[in-house]
Amino acid sequence: MKRRSIAAASVAALGLATLAPGVAQAAPEPAQAATAKAAPGAKPKGPNPFLAELPPGAQPDYLGWAKYLKTQAAAKTAARLKSQGTSLAAKAAAAVVVDEDEPDGTSGSNETPADAQRVRNFGTGAKQNAAIRILGQLDNEAVTPVTRAANPEDDGSIPLAGPSGVGPASGAATIAAQIGDGPHGRAAGGTGDFDFYRVDAAAGQTITADTLTDPDGPLDTMVAIYAADGTRVAFNDDQSLETFDSFATYRVTTAGAYYVAVEGWPSQPQDPFDSGSGLAPGTEGAYSVTISAAVADTDFYAIQLKPGDVLGASVKGSATYLTVYDTDPKEVHGSSQDATSIYPPQSPLPGGGNAATDHVATKAGWHYVGVTSGSGAYDITVEAYRPPLEGAKPTQTLFLDFDGGRVNTGIFGGTGNVTLSPFSAFVAKWGIPRAQEDELIDGIVAEVTENLKQDMIDSGLNKRFKLRILNSKDHADPWGQENVSRIVVGGTIAESGVPTIGIAQSIDPGNFGTEETALVLQDVLSEPGGEDTPASLNTYLTPASDRIAFVAQAEGNVIAHEAGHFFGNWHTDNASPDVNLQDAGGANFDALFGVGPDGIGGTADDTDVDFGLDRFSPAEGFIGTEDTLGRIAFGLTS
């Protein structure tokens, strides 16, 4: 195992690829001063960022968490099956096997949703098979790399990029070079050395960049692929649990010049057109990179789903990227990782493979499971379930607990059973008299109801949608009863031992775990306002503010965000043009709170933030468009 001494946050996921022509995944912007990388497979410090609404300045080790979740996935899957009296092998043996129609050694017959191989016996209806195994093979265009010499420095930007020798007809090249020998390396007192290589590719080809370093050497590579306009279309830091070497891939949709950048963790260019735009030197040392442009095999399978079907899939074998497309078809959950250990124990969705994906169908019709990024045989487990509350009585209850008290924060990585301050301890910090606390709580409950209940009903997605929302001001505490999940609104980071604003117990597509807990802590939300405290509600309060209206709106949005997790949603991208209640923390809190264009909360131009369509948070490694409204609508059904 290589030791890493440079302090920085890893903000990339395990692999970023795309099956969709025209759909590219940009890596998140670098955060280059925080904690060191966790050892491969070890649990990183701090709260799980997939579940937490983190405060500004938090720099979580996303890569470390993705690796940790993957290491836990197989064990969790095995434990769940054992509790059900079965095993992974027995479950696989019971599944109906579907063989790929495309002959081994060929490609081109099931490359897109339009020509997907149809699986007609799959589904949750009577006489259908809700569990299948798809056995197939990826047969990529064979290319033999040519060895080339390193390019002269400075080659640290798109304008200065050296040739890779790879073009539409020239296949692949292997180049041995050095990070740190350029004019911006550590020895030169620079801001970080990068090596850029030009690749000319045709539409339909896939560009790959695969680095190799001495396992005991100092260099920890990262690889990015840029379009000619500077858009980063692919990024990877650490291709597997076992190595710090990197592998990036991008399927080309528009022929032209692309640029592969090799970087030393954690240093990345802030401007790909400026070789001196790094923030500081990263790891340095020798490496080789194999760059190719060739036709990569992609396989799609069409399955029919009904509204409310909860789909899960996991792939083993050669393939490392698995995705689902909806009826449009658009990509709704592309994955090169297995984060299924984040599901609650009650979830039956499959995991334990190279990659896992999930989806809650909102429309009836053909949906598509796609696989790529590998060479050779693969084995995909595909399963579908109906929401567990369908026909259940009582239906789901969400209890908003404003009373504080004893809570086990160990389930969130906290210190165990602790006492959290009640919500009443924070009301005055927003300049709201204690006498108006009940009015404020009524406003919060109304906002949560609008976000989690009324919007679902108004959408028309599920006419049997049903959710009961209770609160500690008006109702007896039902926690511990059947199908009751709760959100504790109160407490502080110091009391809980969890450095976050909010955090949920799980992400649960389909809402299989109906008795879960989330926290919405109040210290960051109620600290004094200012430019340096964008997550404080006080930052947006002025004499012109309707304080009760704004605090109720903002608190209601954060509470709905945490409920959204244990009702099935992953984080969405807080940098996208679409503001979503599931947007990740760390930035743009004014948007999540609903602050309008005037920058003041509690005024007439405040915005109504809702669940809906948005792209996944790029820091968490998923690709596609998430329907955060639809995922909840069918997990809460009567």
XYZ file of C-alpha atoms in Angstrom:
638
model
C 0.000 0.000 0.000
C 1.342 3.430 -0.917
C 1.439 6.082 1.763
C 0.106 9.527 0.970
C 1.383 12.549 2.843
C -0.181 15.451 0.951
C -3.329 16.778 2.592
C -6.235 17.119 0.198
C -9.779 16.010 -0.390
C -10.562 13.551 -3.117
C -13.611 14.800 -4.930
C -13.927 12.300 -7.746
C -15.781 9.031 -7.957
C -14.343 5.696 -9.029
C -15.066 5.912 -12.738
C -16.856 8.318 -14.996
C -18.065 6.894 -18.271
C -21.062 7.441 -20.455
C -23.177 5.107 -22.520
C -25.335 7.887 -23.883
C -24.200 9.604 -27.060
C -24.063 13.289 -26.212
C -24.214 12.790 -22.460
C -20.925 13.714 -20.818
C -20.073 13.712 -17.145
C -17.923 16.520 -15.817
C -15.938 15.876 -12.693
C -16.433 18.227 -9.750
C -14.143 21.136 -9.195
C -11.126 20.248 -7.060
C -10.890 20.950 -3.374
C -7.183 21.012 -2.746
C -6.658 21.453 0.973
C -8.318 19.142 3.456
C -7.871 15.627 4.776
C -5.632 12.942 3.300
C -7.018 10.044 1.296
C -8.248 7.115 3.317
C -6.437 3.835 2.754
C -8.198 1.756 0.077
C -11.383 0.299 1.539
C -10.976 2.000 4.929
C -13.799 4.086 6.365
C -12.990 7.792 5.890
C -13.367 10.267 8.708
C -16.491 12.376 9.064
C -20.111 11.767 8.073
C -21.002 9.898 4.917
C -21.366 12.664 2.269
C -23.841 10.575 0.246
C -26.253 10.912 3.205
C -25.303 14.283 4.689
C -26.150 17.901 3.922
C -22.666 19.180 4.674
C -21.871 22.725 5.790
C -19.766 25.108 3.678
C -16.072 24.345 3.766
C -16.537 20.614 4.285
C -14.228 18.664 1.995
C -15.258 15.023 2.226
C -13.265 12.163 0.766
C -15.861 11.120 -1.820
C -13.522 8.614 -3.421
C -12.720 7.052 -0.063
C -16.396 6.757 0.780
C -17.173 5.189 -2.610
C -14.451 2.604 -2.000
C -15.635 1.976 1.546
C -19.238 1.492 0.422
C -18.069 -0.978 -2.211
C -16.099 -3.012 0.323
C -19.219 -3.206 2.497
C -21.638 -4.069 -0.315
C -20.798 -7.745 -0.800
C -20.809 -8.479 2.940
C -24.104 -6.665 3.419
C -25.700 -8.504 0.509
C -24.523 -11.849 1.876
C -25.782 -11.038 5.390
C -29.196 -9.990 4.071
C -29.599 -13.173 2.045
C -28.456 -15.298 4.982
C -31.149 -13.705 7.155
C -33.651 -14.766 4.492
C -32.365 -18.325 4.573
C -30.651 -18.211 1.191
C -27.351 -17.270 -0.408
C -26.072 -15.363 -3.416
C -25.345 -18.623 -5.216
C -28.808 -20.002 -4.489
C -30.484 -16.795 -5.570
C -28.461 -16.718 -8.787
C -29.381 -20.332 -9.495
C -33.086 -19.521 -9.071
C -33.025 -16.592 -11.497
C -34.072 -17.046 -15.112
C -31.019 -16.856 -17.401
C -31.108 -14.615 -20.469
C -28.274 -15.062 -22.977
C -27.091 -12.212 -25.160
C -28.221 -12.686 -28.768
C -25.192 -10.896 -30.207
C -22.672 -13.608 -31.206
C -19.436 -13.723 -29.229
C -16.623 -11.876 -30.943
C -18.950 -9.383 -32.641
C -20.516 -6.035 -31.803
C -23.038 -3.662 -33.314
C -26.410 -5.360 -32.855
C -27.546 -4.101 -29.429
C -25.529 -0.899 -29.019
C -28.308 1.577 -28.131
C -31.785 1.559 -26.575
C -33.219 1.741 -30.091
C -31.789 -1.676 -30.999
C -31.766 -3.203 -27.517
C -32.342 -6.933 -27.123
C -35.867 -7.347 -25.779
C -36.460 -9.495 -22.688
C -40.174 -10.226 -22.842
C -40.638 -12.438 -19.793
C -39.347 -9.955 -17.197
C -41.659 -8.019 -14.865
C -43.575 -7.896 -11.596
C -46.856 -9.116 -13.034
C -48.380 -12.559 -12.845
C -46.515 -15.233 -14.838
C -43.533 -12.914 -15.273
C -40.010 -13.309 -13.933
C -38.966 -10.552 -11.550
C -35.399 -11.864 -11.244
C -33.161 -12.608 -14.218
C -29.467 -13.042 -14.971
C -28.195 -11.643 -18.252
C -25.073 -13.383 -19.540
C -23.194 -11.641 -22.313
C -19.843 -10.476 -23.577
C -18.235 -7.161 -24.484
C -16.182 -7.376 -27.663
C -14.270 -4.174 -28.249
C -12.270 -3.226 -31.311
C -8.779 -4.641 -30.840
C -5.942 -2.100 -30.863
C -2.226 -2.609 -30.250
C -0.442 0.325 -28.628
C 2.700 1.802 -30.167
C 5.430 2.989 -27.793
C 6.166 6.721 -28.087
C 8.652 9.015 -26.375
C 7.575 11.631 -23.838
C 6.677 15.066 -25.177
C 8.893 18.033 -24.276
C 7.802 20.347 -21.477
C 5.839 22.585 -21.054
C 2.855 20.424 -22.081
C 0.615 21.395 -19.175
C -2.447 22.782 -20.977
C -4.644 22.333 -24.046
C -2.708 24.878 -26.180
C 0.610 23.277 -25.180
C -0.530 19.646 -25.478
C 1.856 17.249 -27.133
C 0.737 14.683 -29.716
C -0.294 11.260 -28.492
C -0.060 9.792 -31.948
C -3.622 8.514 -31.548
C -6.056 9.341 -34.333
C -9.201 7.865 -35.891
C -7.127 5.248 -37.694
C -4.027 5.017 -35.494
C -5.345 3.041 -32.514
C -3.298 3.388 -29.349
C -0.010 4.567 -27.899
C 1.915 4.025 -24.665
C 3.991 6.945 -23.418
C 6.397 6.970 -20.466
C 6.765 10.363 -18.824
C 7.194 12.244 -15.543
C 4.961 14.439 -13.397
C 7.081 17.129 -11.758
C 9.694 17.780 -14.453
C 7.928 20.768 -15.989
C 8.333 24.464 -15.184
C 5.410 24.312 -12.743
C 6.638 21.306 -10.741
C 7.666 21.390 -7.103
C 11.407 21.651 -7.863
C 10.752 24.763 -9.917
C 8.631 26.298 -7.173
C 5.549 26.002 -9.365
C 1.853 25.382 -8.813
C 1.621 21.852 -10.150
C 2.805 19.944 -13.216
C 0.346 18.451 -15.728
C 0.907 16.522 -18.955
C -1.619 17.034 -21.768
C -1.888 14.775 -24.832
C -3.929 15.461 -27.972
C -6.166 12.702 -29.322
C -8.104 12.904 -32.593
C -11.170 10.684 -32.482
C -14.141 9.866 -34.661
C -17.749 9.837 -33.531
C -18.630 6.468 -32.013
C -15.112 5.769 -30.809
C -14.253 5.567 -27.126
C -11.184 7.340 -25.799
C -9.449 5.588 -22.922
C -6.484 6.687 -20.811
C -4.908 4.140 -18.462
C -1.985 5.071 -16.191
C 0.571 2.776 -14.588
C 2.999 3.722 -11.801
C 5.425 2.011 -9.455
C 3.225 0.647 -6.614
C 5.852 1.773 -4.113
C 6.572 5.077 -5.815
C 5.403 8.547 -4.806
C 3.084 9.343 -7.736
C -0.688 8.947 -7.369
C -2.170 9.762 -10.773
C -5.455 11.318 -11.798
C -6.656 11.362 -15.412
C -9.017 13.832 -17.106
C -10.318 14.018 -20.670
C -11.199 17.435 -22.099
C -13.107 18.546 -25.173
C -11.417 21.192 -27.317
C -13.438 23.972 -25.669
C -12.065 23.050 -22.227
C -15.083 21.084 -20.994
C -13.947 18.210 -18.823
C -15.908 15.240 -20.145
C -14.378 12.459 -18.051
C -12.270 12.131 -14.913
C -10.920 9.350 -12.721
C -8.902 9.101 -9.554
C -8.103 5.473 -8.623
C -9.607 2.862 -10.902
C -10.127 0.220 -8.210
C -9.826 -0.594 -4.525
C -6.382 -2.078 -5.039
C -4.536 0.731 -6.811
C -3.995 4.492 -6.937
C -3.520 4.324 -10.726
C -6.288 5.824 -12.835
C -8.416 4.903 -15.843
C -10.703 7.368 -17.652
C -12.966 6.701 -20.616
C -15.203 8.824 -22.825
C -17.466 7.834 -25.715
C -17.054 10.395 -28.490
C -20.180 11.920 -30.005
C -18.588 14.670 -32.096
C -15.459 13.970 -34.132
C -12.494 16.171 -33.399
C -9.629 16.882 -31.035
C -9.749 15.809 -27.390
C -7.122 16.136 -24.682
C -5.988 13.615 -22.069
C -4.444 15.185 -18.955
C -2.339 13.206 -16.495
C -2.136 14.872 -13.061
C -0.545 14.119 -9.696
C -3.090 13.887 -6.874
C -4.465 16.224 -5.661
C -3.204 18.966 -8.006
C -5.536 19.847 -10.886
C -5.554 22.749 -13.350
C -8.122 25.380 -12.534
C -7.984 26.461 -16.192
C -7.088 23.788 -18.785
C -5.807 26.547 -21.087
C -3.234 27.716 -18.504
C -0.417 25.354 -17.485
C 0.297 27.436 -14.393
C -3.250 27.359 -13.007
C -2.789 24.669 -10.383
C -3.191 25.581 -6.731
C -0.133 23.684 -5.486
C 2.128 20.803 -6.570
C 0.734 17.339 -5.971
C 2.407 13.960 -5.905
C 5.168 13.639 -8.476
C 7.062 10.810 -10.167
C 7.299 8.546 -13.185
C 4.341 6.966 -14.964
C 3.277 5.443 -18.250
C -0.051 6.120 -19.910
C -1.752 4.060 -22.596
C -4.133 6.159 -24.688
C -6.474 4.656 -27.259
C -9.348 5.619 -29.541
C -11.367 2.635 -30.702
C -14.900 1.323 -31.014
C -16.051 -0.052 -27.646
C -18.845 -2.581 -27.384
C -21.984 -1.519 -25.538
C -24.891 -3.866 -24.817
C -28.497 -2.829 -24.074
C -31.412 -4.963 -22.922
C -35.050 -3.834 -22.999
C -37.365 -4.753 -20.128
C -40.936 -3.737 -19.438
C -41.766 -1.968 -16.177
C -44.967 -0.663 -14.617
C -45.291 2.611 -12.685
C -43.949 1.994 -9.202
C -41.709 -0.937 -10.135
C -38.463 -0.671 -8.167
C -35.581 -1.893 -10.305
C -32.133 -2.925 -9.116
C -29.218 -4.356 -11.077
C -25.669 -5.460 -10.310
C -22.929 -6.584 -12.712
C -19.999 -8.966 -12.269
C -17.324 -10.138 -14.673
C -15.541 -7.828 -17.098
C -18.004 -4.935 -17.190
C -17.595 -1.996 -14.824
C -20.379 0.391 -15.924
C -24.091 -0.334 -15.561
C -26.981 1.976 -16.345
C -30.753 2.302 -16.689
C -32.630 4.334 -19.305
C -36.318 5.202 -19.006
C -39.040 5.171 -21.657
C -37.927 8.465 -23.302
C -35.222 7.020 -23.383
C -32.881 9.069 -21.186
C -30.216 7.847 -18.794
C -31.633 7.812 -15.270
C -28.926 6.106 -13.235
C -25.506 5.293 -14.656
C -23.032 3.778 -12.219
C -19.450 2.536 -12.127
C -19.611 1.856 -8.395
C -21.500 -0.291 -5.901
C -22.969 1.908 -3.172
C -25.720 -0.558 -2.236
C -24.427 -0.826 1.320
C -26.088 2.561 1.815
C -29.512 0.873 1.377
C -31.301 -0.160 4.590
C -31.110 -3.836 5.615
C -34.714 -4.360 4.502
C -33.957 -3.440 0.870
C -33.984 -6.475 -1.462
C -32.160 -4.676 -4.298
C -29.077 -6.565 -5.531
C -25.483 -5.546 -4.922
C -22.024 -6.937 -4.377
C -20.710 -6.577 -7.942
C -18.465 -4.222 -9.875
C -21.276 -1.697 -10.279
C -24.911 -1.404 -9.209
C -27.806 0.759 -10.342
C -31.403 1.385 -9.263
C -34.512 3.089 -10.598
C -38.140 3.668 -9.622
C -40.300 3.593 -12.758
C -42.847 6.382 -13.193
C -44.208 5.277 -16.593
C -45.260 1.982 -18.092
C -43.267 0.700 -21.014
C -39.869 -0.402 -22.207
C -36.910 0.531 -20.055
C -33.318 -0.301 -20.851
C -30.408 -1.799 -18.915
C -27.028 -1.048 -20.483
C -23.519 -2.301 -19.805
C -20.042 -1.257 -20.992
C -16.458 -0.519 -19.904
C -14.885 -3.925 -20.035
C -13.737 -6.670 -22.358
C -15.063 -10.196 -22.050
C -17.883 -11.967 -20.266
C -20.276 -10.293 -17.839
C -23.113 -11.435 -15.578
C -25.897 -8.948 -14.741
C -28.439 -9.572 -11.987
C -31.671 -7.671 -12.708
C -34.537 -7.656 -10.199
C -37.788 -5.733 -9.820
C -40.078 -5.314 -6.804
C -43.299 -3.570 -5.938
C -43.255 -0.917 -3.159
C -43.606 -2.705 0.193
C -46.316 -0.358 1.504
C -48.656 -1.174 -1.363
C -51.867 -2.204 0.367
C -50.360 -1.830 3.848
C -52.157 -0.363 6.839
C -51.057 1.862 8.423
C -49.280 3.624 5.579
C -46.085 5.613 6.038
C -45.941 8.167 8.865
C -43.310 10.885 9.025
C -42.873 12.320 12.521
C -41.187 15.713 12.939
C -39.687 15.753 16.427
C -38.919 19.274 17.701
C -38.472 18.186 21.324
C -34.849 17.022 21.244
C -33.965 14.463 23.912
C -32.054 11.185 23.740
C -31.061 10.054 20.251
C -28.597 7.389 19.129
C -26.336 9.275 16.716
C -24.082 6.242 16.324
C -26.108 5.261 13.262
C -24.782 8.423 11.574
C -21.187 8.013 12.732
C -21.788 10.070 15.871
C -20.935 9.391 19.492
C -23.857 7.105 20.394
C -26.759 7.874 22.723
C -26.685 11.611 23.364
C -29.055 14.367 24.449
C -29.958 16.881 21.743
C -31.264 20.368 22.502
C -34.867 21.031 21.491
C -35.739 23.295 18.568
C -36.979 25.915 21.055
C -33.362 26.590 22.109
C -32.640 28.113 18.681
C -35.753 30.161 17.857
C -34.514 33.387 19.428
C -31.278 33.208 17.428
C -33.273 34.182 14.336
C -34.798 37.163 16.142
C -38.133 35.359 16.586
C -39.799 35.679 20.027
C -40.373 32.427 21.877
C -44.050 33.359 21.989
C -44.134 32.759 18.218
C -42.482 29.338 18.354
C -45.757 27.508 17.739
C -46.439 29.691 14.702
C -42.972 28.921 13.379
C -43.408 25.177 13.850
C -46.780 25.359 12.098
C -45.042 27.061 9.179
C -42.321 24.411 9.034
C -44.879 21.608 9.059
C -46.819 23.365 6.282
C -43.639 23.652 4.176
C -42.724 19.999 4.694
C -46.287 19.017 3.824
C -46.155 21.047 0.613
C -42.782 19.553 -0.378
C -43.407 15.927 0.525
C -47.136 15.527 0.182
C -48.995 18.196 -1.752
C -46.492 18.350 -4.618
C -46.714 14.569 -4.951
C -50.504 14.676 -5.085
C -50.481 17.579 -7.555
C -48.040 15.753 -9.834
C -50.604 13.045 -10.567
C -47.829 10.459 -10.667
C -49.466 8.176 -8.140
C -53.140 8.528 -7.295
C -52.648 6.153 -4.361
C -49.896 8.269 -2.805
C -50.371 8.542 0.945
C -48.171 10.020 3.658
C -49.190 11.038 7.159
C -47.096 13.894 8.619
C -47.232 14.358 12.412
C -45.264 16.659 14.708
C -44.313 16.798 18.375
C -46.231 20.026 19.015
C -49.602 18.617 18.022
C -49.308 14.854 18.369
C -48.147 12.149 20.735
C -44.812 10.629 19.797
C -45.472 7.582 17.542
C -41.793 6.652 17.155
C -41.378 2.897 17.509
C -44.704 2.082 15.926
C -45.036 0.278 12.601
C -44.102 2.290 9.464
C -43.051 5.430 11.362
C -39.919 7.292 10.303
C -38.814 10.415 12.108
C -36.720 13.531 11.639
C -35.251 15.065 14.785
C -35.148 18.853 14.351
C -32.785 20.193 16.987
C -29.377 19.658 18.525
C -25.895 20.725 17.481
C -22.773 19.277 15.940
C -21.093 19.245 19.351
C -24.002 17.415 20.969
C -24.443 14.842 18.199
C -20.816 14.253 17.278
C -21.798 14.522 13.588
C -20.271 17.499 11.700
C -23.156 18.197 9.364
C -26.360 20.202 8.996
C -28.541 17.202 8.220
C -28.072 13.492 7.711
C -30.329 10.524 6.956
C -29.989 6.900 7.976
C -30.097 5.485 4.444
C -30.906 6.014 0.804
C -33.800 3.683 0.139
C -35.214 3.432 -3.425
C -38.709 2.013 -3.005
C -38.862 2.830 0.749
C -38.317 -0.716 1.987
C -37.076 0.454 5.396
C -40.123 2.256 6.748
C -38.853 3.002 10.270
C -35.788 5.225 9.934
C -34.296 8.367 11.467
C -32.761 11.586 10.151
C -31.283 14.626 11.892
C -31.550 18.321 11.075
C -29.117 20.045 13.430
C -29.609 23.707 14.232
C -26.267 25.281 15.187
C -25.026 26.068 11.652
C -28.497 27.174 10.539
C -28.771 29.620 13.469
C -25.219 30.979 13.754
C -24.628 34.723 13.197
C -24.991 35.703 9.547
C -22.412 37.066 7.175
C -20.596 36.474 3.914
C -18.645 33.626 5.487
C -21.754 31.821 6.760
C -23.882 31.027 3.676
C -25.595 28.138 5.488
C -26.887 30.365 8.280
C -30.448 31.589 7.861
C -29.368 34.823 9.542
C -27.257 35.678 6.489
C -30.484 36.309 4.560
C -32.540 38.015 7.284
C -32.908 41.809 7.276
C -35.531 44.238 8.630
C -37.403 43.636 5.360
C -37.743 39.899 6.078
C -40.800 38.027 7.203
C -38.685 36.016 9.624
C -41.217 33.327 10.430
C -42.043 32.756 6.762
C -38.394 32.463 5.738
C -37.174 30.297 8.601
C -40.183 28.010 8.125
C -39.493 27.756 4.399
C -35.765 27.084 4.781
C -36.169 24.586 7.620
C -38.958 22.841 5.740
C -36.722 22.488 2.687
C -33.821 21.002 4.661
C -36.170 18.609 6.468
C -37.710 17.511 3.145
C -34.182 16.966 1.781
C -33.353 14.498 4.561
C -36.694 12.722 4.237
C -36.014 12.525 0.505
C -32.994 10.348 1.243
C -34.707 7.665 3.276
C -37.619 7.742 0.833
C -35.246 6.926 -2.043
C -33.242 9.877 -3.401
C -29.542 10.399 -4.055
C -28.052 13.903 -4.097
C -28.483 16.140 -7.119
C -26.027 18.686 -8.497
C -26.108 21.988 -6.627
C -24.189 23.621 -9.513
C -26.741 22.762 -12.189
C -29.237 25.350 -13.476
C -32.069 23.387 -11.852
C -32.565 23.963 -8.128
C -33.735 20.763 -6.457
C -34.646 19.931 -2.867
C -32.141 17.069 -3.132
C -29.199 19.345 -4.027
C -25.983 18.408 -2.233
C -24.640 20.577 0.572
C -21.454 22.611 0.699
C -22.515 25.505 -1.532
C -25.501 27.437 -2.885
C -27.500 27.243 0.315
C -29.399 30.371 -0.670
C -30.936 28.379 -3.529
C -31.944 25.475 -1.268
C -33.456 27.919 1.241
C -35.500 29.575 -1.513
C -33.894 33.026 -1.276
C -35.067 35.098 -4.220
C -33.151 37.399 -6.585
C -33.041 40.219 -4.038
C -30.802 38.110 -1.797
C -33.127 38.598 1.185
C -35.105 35.790 2.749
C -38.737 36.254 3.628
C -39.647 38.661 0.843
C -42.086 38.476 -2.057
C -39.551 37.126 -4.558
C -38.607 34.041 -2.531
C -38.777 30.880 -4.647
C -40.609 27.600 -4.147
C -37.996 24.829 -4.235
C -39.354 21.407 -5.167
C -38.394 17.865 -6.004
C -38.145 17.091 -9.717
C -35.687 16.373 -12.535
C -32.009 17.182 -12.071
C -28.669 15.576 -12.792
C -26.915 13.588 -10.094
C -24.239 15.202 -7.976
C -21.024 14.648 -9.982
C -18.951 14.301 -6.809
C -20.855 11.110 -5.971
C -20.090 9.447 -9.281
C -23.514 8.672 -10.741
C -24.523 9.808 -14.224
C -27.889 10.761 -15.651
C -31.085 12.558 -14.700
C -32.682 11.754 -11.346
C -36.427 12.208 -10.862
C -36.453 13.005 -7.153
C -40.222 13.554 -7.229
C -40.983 10.243 -8.940
C -38.706 8.221 -6.655
C -40.655 9.390 -3.611
C -44.104 9.246 -5.184
C -44.115 5.476 -5.565
C -42.306 4.582 -2.359
C -45.206 6.146 -0.465
C -48.261 4.394 -1.783
C -51.350 2.930 -0.171
